[in-house]
Short mmCIF file of C-alpha atoms in Angstrom, two decimals:
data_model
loop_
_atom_site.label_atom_id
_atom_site.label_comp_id
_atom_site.label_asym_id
_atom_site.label_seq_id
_atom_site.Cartn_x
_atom_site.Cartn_y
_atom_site.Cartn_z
CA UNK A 12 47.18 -39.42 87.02
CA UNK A 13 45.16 -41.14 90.11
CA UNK A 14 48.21 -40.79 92.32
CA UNK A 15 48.91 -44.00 92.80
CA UNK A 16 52.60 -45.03 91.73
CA UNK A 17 53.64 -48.41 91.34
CA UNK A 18 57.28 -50.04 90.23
CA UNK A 19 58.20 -51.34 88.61
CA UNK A 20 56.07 -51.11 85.14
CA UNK A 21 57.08 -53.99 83.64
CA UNK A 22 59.08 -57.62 84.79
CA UNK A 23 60.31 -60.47 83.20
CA UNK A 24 61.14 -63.16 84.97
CA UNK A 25 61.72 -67.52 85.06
CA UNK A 26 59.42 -69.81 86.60
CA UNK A 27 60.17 -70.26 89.97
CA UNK A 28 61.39 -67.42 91.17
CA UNK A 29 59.98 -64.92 92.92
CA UNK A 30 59.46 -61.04 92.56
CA UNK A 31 58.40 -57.94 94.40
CA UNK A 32 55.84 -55.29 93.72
CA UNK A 33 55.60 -52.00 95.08
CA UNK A 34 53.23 -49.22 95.74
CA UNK A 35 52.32 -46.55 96.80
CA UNK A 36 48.76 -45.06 97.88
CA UNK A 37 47.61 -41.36 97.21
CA UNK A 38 48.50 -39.04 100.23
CA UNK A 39 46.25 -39.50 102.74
CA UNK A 40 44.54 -42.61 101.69
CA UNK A 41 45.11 -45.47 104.54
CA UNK A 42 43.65 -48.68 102.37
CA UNK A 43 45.69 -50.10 99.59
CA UNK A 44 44.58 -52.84 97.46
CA UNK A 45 45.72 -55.46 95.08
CA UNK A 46 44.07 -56.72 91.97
CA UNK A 47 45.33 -59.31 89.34
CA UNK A 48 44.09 -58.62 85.78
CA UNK A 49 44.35 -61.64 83.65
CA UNK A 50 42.71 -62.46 79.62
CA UNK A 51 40.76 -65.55 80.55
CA UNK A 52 40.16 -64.13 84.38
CA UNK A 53 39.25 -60.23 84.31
CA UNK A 54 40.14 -58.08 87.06
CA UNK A 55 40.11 -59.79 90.77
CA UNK A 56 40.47 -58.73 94.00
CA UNK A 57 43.75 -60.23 95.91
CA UNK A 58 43.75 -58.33 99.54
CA UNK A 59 43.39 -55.14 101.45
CA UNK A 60 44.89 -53.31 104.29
CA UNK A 61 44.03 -51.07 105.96
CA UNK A 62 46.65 -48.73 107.95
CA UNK A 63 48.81 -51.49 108.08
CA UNK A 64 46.72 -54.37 109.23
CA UNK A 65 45.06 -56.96 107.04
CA UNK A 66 41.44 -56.50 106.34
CA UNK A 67 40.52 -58.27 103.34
CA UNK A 68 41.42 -61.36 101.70
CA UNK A 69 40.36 -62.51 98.38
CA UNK A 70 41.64 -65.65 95.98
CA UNK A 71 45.12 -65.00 96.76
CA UNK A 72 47.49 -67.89 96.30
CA UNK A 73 49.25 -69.42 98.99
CA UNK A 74 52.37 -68.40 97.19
CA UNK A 75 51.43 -64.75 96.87
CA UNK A 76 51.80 -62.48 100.41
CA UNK A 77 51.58 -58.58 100.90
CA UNK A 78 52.21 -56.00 103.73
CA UNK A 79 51.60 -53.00 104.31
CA UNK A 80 54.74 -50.33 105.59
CA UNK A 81 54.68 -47.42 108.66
CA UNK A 82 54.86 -45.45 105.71
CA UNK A 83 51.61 -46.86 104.04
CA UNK A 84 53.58 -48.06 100.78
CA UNK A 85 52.65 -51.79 100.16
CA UNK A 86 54.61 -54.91 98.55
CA UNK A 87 52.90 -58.02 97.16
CA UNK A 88 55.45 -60.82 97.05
CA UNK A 89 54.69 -63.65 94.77
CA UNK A 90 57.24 -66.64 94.68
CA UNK A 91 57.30 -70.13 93.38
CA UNK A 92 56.37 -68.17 89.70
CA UNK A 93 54.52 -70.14 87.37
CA UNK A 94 53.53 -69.01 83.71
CA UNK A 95 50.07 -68.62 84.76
CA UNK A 96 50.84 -66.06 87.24
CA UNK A 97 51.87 -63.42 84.00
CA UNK A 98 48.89 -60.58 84.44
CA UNK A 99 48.69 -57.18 84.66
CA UNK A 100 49.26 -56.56 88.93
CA UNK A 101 47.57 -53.06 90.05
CA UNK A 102 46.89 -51.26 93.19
CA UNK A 103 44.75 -48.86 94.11
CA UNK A 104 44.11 -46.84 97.45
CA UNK A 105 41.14 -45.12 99.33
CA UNK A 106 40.97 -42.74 102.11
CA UNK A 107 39.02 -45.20 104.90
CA UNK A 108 37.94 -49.07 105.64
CA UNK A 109 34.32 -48.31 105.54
CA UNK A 110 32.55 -45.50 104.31
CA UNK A 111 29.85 -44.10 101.76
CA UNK A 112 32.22 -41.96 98.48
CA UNK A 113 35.05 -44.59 99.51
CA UNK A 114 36.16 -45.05 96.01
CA UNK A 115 39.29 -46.89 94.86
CA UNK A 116 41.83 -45.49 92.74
CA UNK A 117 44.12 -47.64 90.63
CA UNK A 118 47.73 -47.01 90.20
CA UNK A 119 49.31 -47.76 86.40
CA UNK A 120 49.75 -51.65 87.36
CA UNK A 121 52.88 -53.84 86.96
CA UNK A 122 53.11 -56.23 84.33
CA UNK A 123 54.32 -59.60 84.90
CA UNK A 124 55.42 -61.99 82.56
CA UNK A 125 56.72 -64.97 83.53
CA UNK A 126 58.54 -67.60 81.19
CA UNK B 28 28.66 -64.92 95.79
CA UNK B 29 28.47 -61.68 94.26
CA UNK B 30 28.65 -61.94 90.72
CA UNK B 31 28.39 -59.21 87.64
CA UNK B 32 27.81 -59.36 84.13
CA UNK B 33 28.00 -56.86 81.64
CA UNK B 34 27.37 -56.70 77.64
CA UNK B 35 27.51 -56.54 75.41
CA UNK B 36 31.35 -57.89 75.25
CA UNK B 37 32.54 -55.17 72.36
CA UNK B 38 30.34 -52.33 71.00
CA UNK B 39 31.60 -50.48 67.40
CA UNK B 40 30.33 -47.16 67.41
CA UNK B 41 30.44 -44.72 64.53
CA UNK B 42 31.12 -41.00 65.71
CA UNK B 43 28.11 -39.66 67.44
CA UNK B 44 25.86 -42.48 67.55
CA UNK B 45 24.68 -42.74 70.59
CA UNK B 46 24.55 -46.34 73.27
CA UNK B 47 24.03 -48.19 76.27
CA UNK B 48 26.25 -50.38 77.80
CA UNK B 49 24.68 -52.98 80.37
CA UNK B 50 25.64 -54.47 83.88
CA UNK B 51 23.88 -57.03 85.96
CA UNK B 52 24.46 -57.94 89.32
CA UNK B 53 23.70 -60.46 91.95
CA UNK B 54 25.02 -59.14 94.98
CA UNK B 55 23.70 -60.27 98.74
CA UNK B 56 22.88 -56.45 99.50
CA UNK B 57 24.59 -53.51 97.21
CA UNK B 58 26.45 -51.08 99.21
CA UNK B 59 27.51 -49.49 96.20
CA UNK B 60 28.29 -50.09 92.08
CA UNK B 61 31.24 -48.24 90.53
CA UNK B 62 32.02 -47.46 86.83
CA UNK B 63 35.66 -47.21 85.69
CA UNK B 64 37.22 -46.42 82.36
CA UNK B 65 40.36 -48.81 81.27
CA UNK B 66 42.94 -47.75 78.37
CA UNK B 67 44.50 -50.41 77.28
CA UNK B 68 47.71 -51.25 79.37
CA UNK B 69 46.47 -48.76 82.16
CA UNK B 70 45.03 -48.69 85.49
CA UNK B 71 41.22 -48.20 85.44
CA UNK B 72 39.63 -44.76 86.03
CA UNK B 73 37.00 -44.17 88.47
CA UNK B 74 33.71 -42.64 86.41
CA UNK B 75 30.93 -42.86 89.14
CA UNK B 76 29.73 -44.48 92.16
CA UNK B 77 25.94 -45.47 92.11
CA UNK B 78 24.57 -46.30 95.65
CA UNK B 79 20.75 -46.85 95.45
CA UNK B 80 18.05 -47.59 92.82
CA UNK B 81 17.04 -44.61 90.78
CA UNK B 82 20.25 -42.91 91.35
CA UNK B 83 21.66 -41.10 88.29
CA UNK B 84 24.97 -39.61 87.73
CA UNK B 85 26.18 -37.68 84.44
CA UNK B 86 29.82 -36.58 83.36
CA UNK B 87 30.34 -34.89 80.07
CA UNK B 88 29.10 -37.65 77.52
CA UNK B 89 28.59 -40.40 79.94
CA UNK B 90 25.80 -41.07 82.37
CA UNK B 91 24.98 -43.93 84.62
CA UNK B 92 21.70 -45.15 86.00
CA UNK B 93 21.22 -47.85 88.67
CA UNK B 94 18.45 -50.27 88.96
CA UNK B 95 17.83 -52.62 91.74
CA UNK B 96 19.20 -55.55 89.37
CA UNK B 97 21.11 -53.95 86.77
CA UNK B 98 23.07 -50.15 85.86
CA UNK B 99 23.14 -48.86 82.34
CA UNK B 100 25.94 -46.55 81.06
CA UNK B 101 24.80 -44.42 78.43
CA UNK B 102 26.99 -43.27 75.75
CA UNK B 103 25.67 -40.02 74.33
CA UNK B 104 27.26 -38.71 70.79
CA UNK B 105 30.17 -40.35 71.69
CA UNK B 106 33.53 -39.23 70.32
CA UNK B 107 36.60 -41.64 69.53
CA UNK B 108 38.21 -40.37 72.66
CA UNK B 109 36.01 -42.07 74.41
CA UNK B 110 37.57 -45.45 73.39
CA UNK B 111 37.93 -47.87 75.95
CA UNK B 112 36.90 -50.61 77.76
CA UNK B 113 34.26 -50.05 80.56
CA UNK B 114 34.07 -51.68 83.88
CA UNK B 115 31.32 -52.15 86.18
CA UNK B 116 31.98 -53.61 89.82
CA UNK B 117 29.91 -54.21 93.18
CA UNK B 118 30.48 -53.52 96.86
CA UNK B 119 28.66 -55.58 99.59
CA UNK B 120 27.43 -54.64 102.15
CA UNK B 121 28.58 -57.86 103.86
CA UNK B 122 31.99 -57.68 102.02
CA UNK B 123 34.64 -58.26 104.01
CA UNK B 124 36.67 -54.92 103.68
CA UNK B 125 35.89 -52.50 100.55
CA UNK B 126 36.30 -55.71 97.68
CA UNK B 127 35.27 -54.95 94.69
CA UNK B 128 33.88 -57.88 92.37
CA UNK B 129 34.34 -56.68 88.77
CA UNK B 130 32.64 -57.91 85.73
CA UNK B 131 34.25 -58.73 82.43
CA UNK B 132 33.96 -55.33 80.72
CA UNK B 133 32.78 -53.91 77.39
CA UNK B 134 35.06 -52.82 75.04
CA UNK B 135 33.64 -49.66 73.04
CA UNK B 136 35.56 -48.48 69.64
CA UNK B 137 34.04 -45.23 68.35
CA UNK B 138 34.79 -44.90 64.90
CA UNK B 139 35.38 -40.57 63.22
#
């Protein structure tokens, strides 16, 4: 167990329509990131923040947005759902931005299936 | 762009029969390359961080060297517990943030 939680586990849903994922970092970590797991595509980095703010971005859609909460827990929204957005979703946290033994550690993911 | 490659794709092991997995990287300055262990329908696990070339790093069967163009991830007398699919990523130094840039992973099967 990293830790990390995430919710839900699984979710079905129709195209075009649009979801929420939640998680939550290990105590104490202040980065939490998101990372889309696909057959054809691999694992791939979608943002960071860091204590709230955005740091990071990577090839996240237009239609996909995230925050980060006081509270540290983050949401990735994704909307406008197309059948090519069903992946496995995970987060994972680490204690600071920048730093040398900064590693990341992934929560259980969420998987998405759209149809 | 950073990119990394590892193989081979799926490795079939028979109970103690020892292996190397392989990752290359092109990266525009390596802050630092990370092994992770993935169970099917899980989150990856974090197995080691390598930072510079020569660096080696051991835990129970499993032990990781780094190279200035490549990290091996040796396999010794593996058991079928350790059954999984192995991921190798990068850091950059010039990354923006801590991104990691993954590579496609090897799937091992050890076989009793």
């Amino acid at each position: 167990d990293s830790g990390v939680t995430q919710t839900p586990k699984h979710l079905i849903t129709a195209t075009g329509q649009r979801v929420t994922l939640r998680c939550s970092p290990r105590s104490g970590d202040l980065s939490v990131y998101w990372y889309q797991q696909s057959l054809d595509q691999g694992l791939q980095f979608l943002i960071q923040y860091y204590n709230g703010e955005e740091r990071a971005k990577g090839n996240i859609l237009e239609r996909f947005s995230a925050q980060q909460f006081p509270d540290l827990h983050s949401e990735l929204n994704l909307s406008s759902l197309e059948l090519g957005d069903s992946a496995l979703y995970f987060c994972a946290s680490s204690v600071e931005q920048v730093s040398n033994d900064d590693e990341q550690f992934f929560g259980p993911g969420t998987r998405l299936t759209v149809l | 762009e950073d990119q990394v490659t590892q193989s081979p794709e799926a490795l079939r092991l028979q109970e103690g029969e020892s292996s190397s997995l392989n990752c290359s990287y092109t990266v525009s300055g390596l802050r630092g390359l990370f092994w992770y262990r993935q169970d099917p329908g899980k989150g990856p696990e974090f197995l080691f961080t390598l930072y510079s070339a020569g660096e080696e790093k051991e835990k129970e069967r499993l032990k990781a060297t780094l190279t200035k163009k490549e990290s091996f991830l040796h396999i010794t007398a593996p058991k079928p517990e350790d059954s999984a699919t192995y991921l190798c990523a990068v850091q950059a130094i010039k990354a923006a943030g801590n991104k990691l840039t993954f590579g496609g992973g090897t799937r091992v099967l050890v076989k009793p």
